[in-house]
Structures are given as structure tokens and as C-alpha cells.
Short mmCIF file of C-alpha atoms in Angstrom, two decimals:
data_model
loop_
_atom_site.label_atom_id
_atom_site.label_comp_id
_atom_site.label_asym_id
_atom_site.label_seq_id
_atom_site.Cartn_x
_atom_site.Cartn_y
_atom_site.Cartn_z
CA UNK A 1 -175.26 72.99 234.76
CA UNK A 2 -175.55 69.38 233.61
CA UNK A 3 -174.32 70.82 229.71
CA UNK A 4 -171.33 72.24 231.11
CA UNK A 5 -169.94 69.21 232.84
CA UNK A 6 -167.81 68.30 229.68
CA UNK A 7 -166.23 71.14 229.18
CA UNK A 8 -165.57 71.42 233.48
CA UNK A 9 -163.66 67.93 232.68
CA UNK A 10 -161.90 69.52 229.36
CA UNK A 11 -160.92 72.23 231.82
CA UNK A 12 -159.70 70.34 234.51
CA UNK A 13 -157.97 67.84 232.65
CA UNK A 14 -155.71 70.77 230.74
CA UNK A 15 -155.30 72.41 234.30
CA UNK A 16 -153.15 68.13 234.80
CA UNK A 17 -151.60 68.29 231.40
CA UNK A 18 -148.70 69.13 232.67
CA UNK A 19 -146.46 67.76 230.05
CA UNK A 20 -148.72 68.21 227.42
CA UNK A 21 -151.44 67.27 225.70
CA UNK A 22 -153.93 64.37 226.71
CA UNK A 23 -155.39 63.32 223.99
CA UNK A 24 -154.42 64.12 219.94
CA UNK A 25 -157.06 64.56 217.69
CA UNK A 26 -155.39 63.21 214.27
CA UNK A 27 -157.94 63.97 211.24
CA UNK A 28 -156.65 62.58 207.69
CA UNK A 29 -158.12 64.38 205.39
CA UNK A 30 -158.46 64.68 201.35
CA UNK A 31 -160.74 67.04 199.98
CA UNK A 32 -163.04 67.54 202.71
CA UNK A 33 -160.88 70.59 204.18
CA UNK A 34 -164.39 72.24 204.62
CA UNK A 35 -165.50 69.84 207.05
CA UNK A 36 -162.36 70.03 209.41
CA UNK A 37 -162.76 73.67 208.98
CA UNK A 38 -165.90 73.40 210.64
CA UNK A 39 -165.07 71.18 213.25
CA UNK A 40 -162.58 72.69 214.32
CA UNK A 41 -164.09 75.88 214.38
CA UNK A 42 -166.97 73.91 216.50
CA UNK A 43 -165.13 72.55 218.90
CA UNK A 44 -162.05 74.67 219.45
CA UNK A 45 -161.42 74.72 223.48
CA UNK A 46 -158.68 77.21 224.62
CA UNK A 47 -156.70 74.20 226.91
CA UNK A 48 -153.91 71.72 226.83
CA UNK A 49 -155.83 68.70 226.47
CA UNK A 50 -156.22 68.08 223.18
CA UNK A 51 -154.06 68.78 220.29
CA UNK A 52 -155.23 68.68 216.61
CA UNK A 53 -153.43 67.41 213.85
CA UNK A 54 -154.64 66.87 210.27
CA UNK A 55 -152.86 64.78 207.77
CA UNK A 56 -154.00 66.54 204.54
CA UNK A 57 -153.46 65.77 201.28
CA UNK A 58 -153.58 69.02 199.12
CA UNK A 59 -154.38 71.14 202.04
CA UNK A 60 -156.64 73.96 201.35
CA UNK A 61 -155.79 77.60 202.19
CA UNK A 62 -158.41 77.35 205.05
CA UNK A 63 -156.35 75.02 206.87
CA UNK A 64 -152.97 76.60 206.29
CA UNK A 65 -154.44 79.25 207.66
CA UNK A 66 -155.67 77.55 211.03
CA UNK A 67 -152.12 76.21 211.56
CA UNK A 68 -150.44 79.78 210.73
CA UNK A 69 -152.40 80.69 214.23
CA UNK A 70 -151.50 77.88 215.89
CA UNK A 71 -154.81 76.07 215.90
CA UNK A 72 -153.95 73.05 214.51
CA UNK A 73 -150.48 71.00 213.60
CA UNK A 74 -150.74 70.18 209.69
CA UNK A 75 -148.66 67.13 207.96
CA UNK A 76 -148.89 67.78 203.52
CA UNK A 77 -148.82 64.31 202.67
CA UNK A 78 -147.89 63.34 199.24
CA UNK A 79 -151.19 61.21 197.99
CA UNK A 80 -154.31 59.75 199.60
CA UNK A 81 -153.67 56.53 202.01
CA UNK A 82 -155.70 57.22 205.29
CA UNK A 83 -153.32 54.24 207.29
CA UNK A 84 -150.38 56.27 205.62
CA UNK A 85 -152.01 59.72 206.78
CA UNK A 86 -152.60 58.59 209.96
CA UNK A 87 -149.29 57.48 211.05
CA UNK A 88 -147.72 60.48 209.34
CA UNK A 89 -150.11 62.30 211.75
CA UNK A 90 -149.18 60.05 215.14
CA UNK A 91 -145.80 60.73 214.42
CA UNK A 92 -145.46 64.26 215.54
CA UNK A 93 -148.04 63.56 217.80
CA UNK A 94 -147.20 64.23 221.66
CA UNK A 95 -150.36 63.30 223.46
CA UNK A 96 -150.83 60.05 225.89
CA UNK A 97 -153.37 58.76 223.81
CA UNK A 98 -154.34 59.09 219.64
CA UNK A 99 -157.40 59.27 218.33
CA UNK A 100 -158.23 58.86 214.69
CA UNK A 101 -161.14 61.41 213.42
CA UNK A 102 -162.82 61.19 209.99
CA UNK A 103 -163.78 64.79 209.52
CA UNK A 104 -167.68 63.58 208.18
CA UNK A 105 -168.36 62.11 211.50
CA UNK A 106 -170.15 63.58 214.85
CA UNK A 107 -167.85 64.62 217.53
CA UNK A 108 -169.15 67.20 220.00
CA UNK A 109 -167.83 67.83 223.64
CA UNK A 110 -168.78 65.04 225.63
CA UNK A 111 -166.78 63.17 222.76
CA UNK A 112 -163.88 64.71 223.64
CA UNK A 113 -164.66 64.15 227.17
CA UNK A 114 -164.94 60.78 227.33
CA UNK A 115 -161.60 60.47 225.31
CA UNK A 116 -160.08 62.81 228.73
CA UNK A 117 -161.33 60.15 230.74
CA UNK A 118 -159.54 57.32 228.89
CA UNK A 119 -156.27 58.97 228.54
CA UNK A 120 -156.29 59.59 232.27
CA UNK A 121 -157.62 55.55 233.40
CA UNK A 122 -155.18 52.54 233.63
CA UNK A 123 -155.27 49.91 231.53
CA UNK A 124 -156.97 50.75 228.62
CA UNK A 125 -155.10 50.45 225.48
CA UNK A 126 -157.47 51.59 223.04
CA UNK A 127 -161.28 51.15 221.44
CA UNK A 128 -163.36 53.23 219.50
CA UNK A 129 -166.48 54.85 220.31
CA UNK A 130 -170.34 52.70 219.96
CA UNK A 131 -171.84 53.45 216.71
CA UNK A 132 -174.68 55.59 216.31
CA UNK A 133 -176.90 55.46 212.79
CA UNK A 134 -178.12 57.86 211.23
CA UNK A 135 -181.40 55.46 209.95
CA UNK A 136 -183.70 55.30 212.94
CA UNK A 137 -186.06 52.32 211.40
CA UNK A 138 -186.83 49.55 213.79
CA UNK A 139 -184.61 46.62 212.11
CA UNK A 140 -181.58 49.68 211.97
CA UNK A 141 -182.18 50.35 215.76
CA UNK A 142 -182.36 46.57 216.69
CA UNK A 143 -178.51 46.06 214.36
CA UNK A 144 -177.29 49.14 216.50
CA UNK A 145 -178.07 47.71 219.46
CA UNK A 146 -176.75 44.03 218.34
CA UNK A 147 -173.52 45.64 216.87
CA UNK A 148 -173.03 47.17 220.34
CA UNK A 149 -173.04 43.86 222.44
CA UNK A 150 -170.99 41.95 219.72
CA UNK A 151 -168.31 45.17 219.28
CA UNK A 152 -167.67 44.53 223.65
CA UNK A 153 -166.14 41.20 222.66
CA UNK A 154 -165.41 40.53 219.13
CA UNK A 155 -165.59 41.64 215.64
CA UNK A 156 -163.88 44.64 213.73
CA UNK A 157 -163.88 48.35 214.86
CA UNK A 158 -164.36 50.76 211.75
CA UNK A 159 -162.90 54.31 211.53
CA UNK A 160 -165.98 55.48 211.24
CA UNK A 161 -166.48 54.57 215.18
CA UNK A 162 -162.94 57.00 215.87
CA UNK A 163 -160.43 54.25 216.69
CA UNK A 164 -158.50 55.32 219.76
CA UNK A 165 -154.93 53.91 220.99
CA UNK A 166 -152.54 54.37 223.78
CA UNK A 167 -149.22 56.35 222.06
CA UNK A 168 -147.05 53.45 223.64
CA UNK A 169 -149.13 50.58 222.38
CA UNK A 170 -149.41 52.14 218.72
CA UNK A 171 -145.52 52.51 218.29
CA UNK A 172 -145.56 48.28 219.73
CA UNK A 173 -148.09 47.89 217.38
CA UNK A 174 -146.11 49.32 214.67
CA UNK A 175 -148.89 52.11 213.14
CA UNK A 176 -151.49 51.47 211.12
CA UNK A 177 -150.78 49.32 207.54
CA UNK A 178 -149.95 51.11 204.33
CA UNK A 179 -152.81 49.65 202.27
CA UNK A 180 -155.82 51.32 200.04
CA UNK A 181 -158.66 50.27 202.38
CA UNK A 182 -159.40 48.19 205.56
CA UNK A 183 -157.00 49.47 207.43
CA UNK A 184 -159.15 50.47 210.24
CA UNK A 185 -160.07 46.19 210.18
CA UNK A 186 -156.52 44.96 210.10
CA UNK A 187 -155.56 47.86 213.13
CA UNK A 188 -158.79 47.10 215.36
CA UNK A 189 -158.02 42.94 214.75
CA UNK A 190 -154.03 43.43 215.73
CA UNK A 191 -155.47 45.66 218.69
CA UNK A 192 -157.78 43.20 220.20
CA UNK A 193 -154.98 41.06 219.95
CA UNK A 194 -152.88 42.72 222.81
CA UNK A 195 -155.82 42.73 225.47
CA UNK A 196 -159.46 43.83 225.83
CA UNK A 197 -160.43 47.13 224.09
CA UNK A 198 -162.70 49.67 225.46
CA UNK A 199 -166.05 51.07 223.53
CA UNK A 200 -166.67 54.67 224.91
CA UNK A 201 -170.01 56.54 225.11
CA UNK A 202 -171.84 58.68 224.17
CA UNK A 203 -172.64 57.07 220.80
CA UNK A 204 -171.10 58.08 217.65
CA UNK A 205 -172.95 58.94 214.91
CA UNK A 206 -170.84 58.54 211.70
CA UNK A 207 -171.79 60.19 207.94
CA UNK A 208 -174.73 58.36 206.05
CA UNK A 209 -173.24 59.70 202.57
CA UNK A 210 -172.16 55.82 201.54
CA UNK A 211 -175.13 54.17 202.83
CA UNK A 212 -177.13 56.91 201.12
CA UNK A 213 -175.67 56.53 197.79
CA UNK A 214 -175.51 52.41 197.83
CA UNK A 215 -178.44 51.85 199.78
CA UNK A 216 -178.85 50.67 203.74
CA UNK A 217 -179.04 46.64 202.24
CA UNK A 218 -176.42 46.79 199.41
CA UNK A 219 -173.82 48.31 202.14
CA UNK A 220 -174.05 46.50 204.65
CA UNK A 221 -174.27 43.65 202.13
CA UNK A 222 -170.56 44.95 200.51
CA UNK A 223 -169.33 45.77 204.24
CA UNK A 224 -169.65 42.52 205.36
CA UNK A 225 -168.35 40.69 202.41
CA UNK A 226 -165.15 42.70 202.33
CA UNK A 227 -164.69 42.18 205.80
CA UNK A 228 -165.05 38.01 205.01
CA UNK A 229 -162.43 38.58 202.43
#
């Protein structure tokens, strides 16, 4: 019973959605159509409470397909710019609260749970999800645990964690910047700005493809240095 109790709360938050959806699921995407494929194939829940949307650039077939049956909303955006891709997506959005997916990370029911539960409680304005990695050595499992004290209080939220934002405090906010990369810093830094943000569990756990090809070190070595920048 306990492994159905997301989907109960899926259920019985669409059965409340009266005037739409909860929660919008915005994916941008360029070439990695295969991977929202799958997702969405993964996860699809016949209710109202979450809407999908992927910003694609180049959109495969695949996912022309899924929004010819209704599955999914698609925006064609011109060229790759994931803050541009993501407020192309929020803009047709209709949910009370956006979430920002890369299609390479986890996201599995009790995700999209937990992301119910925020749409539907006062006073949050947005977070991200606690990170999750992939690396399960004792110095990586001591950083995760670190990261997820310091993330309560201070420091940057990555897009890798899902950022998440109330539709009324995006619009104040003004979207996400138009720039090439660290978009997800300059959002999550203008966010903590308005109030405290909220970190949602379960953990996430995000793709290890960059940490795999630079190394654990050099990464976090390059992460932290742009972020000092």
C-alpha cells in the first residue's frame, strides 16, 4: 500500500484541480528528445495535476508525436538557451506552480508528489529538490550531506536539483535571464532574495555524464570557480 500513496495524492490532488493544472512540468530540451520520450512515457498519470511542456529546440518526430495526442504542450524554439527555453515554456504555462526538469535527471512519482504538496501549501515561493549523487564514496556522501544543510540557508540552487517557483512570483521575478550558462545561479540567488526557499524530498539524483567525463575533483573544482566568478 505504502508504494501507492503517491499516486493516491496525484489522484486526489487532480480530483481539486479544478481550474487546472497544479503543477507544470517545463522540460527544455536540445537533442535529448529520447530522454523526454522516456520520461514521459514513465511517468504519464491520466489526471489534471500536472501538465507537461517541453521547450525543444529541433524537436524530434517522437515528440511531435506525443503532443499530436495531447500528451504534452510543445514550444519549437529557435536555438539552444535553456533560461530562454524555459520562459518560452512558463509562458503558456497555466499551472499554480513551475517546475524546471532537465530530461537526464531522476524524477519518479513521489517527485511529482512532493511538487502536489507544494503547489497546494502557503507560503512557499519556490526551491528545488536536495541533491542526490550518483558517487556513493564516503567523502561524496559526507559533501551530500554538507550541501544539504548549507542549500536550507544559503548558497546557489542548480537545475540539476529541478528549480521550482510559484507562477505569480516568477512573472515578479521577471523569468529566468537570457544568458549561455548560470542561469539556474543568477534565478536561485534573485529567488532567495524574495523570502526563504523550500528544499523538497525525496532526494534528487541528477545525471553523472559531466562528472564522468571531467572527473568527480576537476568538476567540482570548475563548478565552484564559475560560481566565484
Amino acid at each position: 500500500f505504502s508504494e501507492k500513496i503517491p499516486e493516491i495524492l496525484l489522484m486526489v490532488a487532480s480530483m481539486n484541480a479544478i481550474n487546472g493544472s497544479l503543477v507544470a512540468l517545463i522540460l527544455p530540451v536540445w537533442r535529448d528528445d529520447a530522454l523526454v520520450v522516456d520520461l514521459i512515457h514513465r511517468l504519464e498519470i491520466d489526471h489534471m495535476a500536472v501538465e507537461w511542456i517541453v521547450a525543444a529546440v529541433q524537436p524530434s518526430q517522437s515528440l511531435r508525436d506525443l503532443e499530436r495526442t495531447g500528451r504534452i504542450r510543445l514550444v519549437v524554439c529557435e536555438k539552444p538557451s535553456r533560461g530562454g527555453q524555459m520562459n518560452a515554456g512558463a509562458k503558456i504555462a497555466r499551472a499554480a506552480l513551475l517546475c524546471f526538469h532537465h530530461a537526464d535527471s531522476e524524477l519518479r512519482p513521489e517527485h511529482l508528489a512532493s511538487l502536489v504538496n507544494a503547489a497546494q501549501t502557503q507560503g512557499i515561493i519556490g526551491g528545488a529538490f536536495h541533491r542526490r549523487f550518483d558517487d556513493r564514496r564516503v567523502w561524496m556522501t559526507w559533501w551530500e550531506r554538507l550541501l544539504r544543510r548549507i542549500s536550507k540557508v544559503a548558497g546557489p540552487l542548480f537545475g540539476d536539483q529541478s528549480l521550482f517557483v510559484k507562477t505569480d512570483v516568477l512573472r515578479q521575478l521577471g523569468g529566468f535571464a537570457n544568458i549561455p550558462i548560470m542561469e539556474d545561479i543568477d534565478f536561485s540567488r534573485r529567488l532567495r532574495r524574495l523570502g526563504p526557499i523550500t528544499l523538497l524530498d525525496p532526494p534528487l539524483w541528477s545525471s553523472p555524464r559531466r562528472f564522468r567525463r571531467l572527473g568527480n575533483t576537476r568538476t567540482l573544482f570548475v563548478n565552484t570557480a564559475l560560481i566565484a566568478l
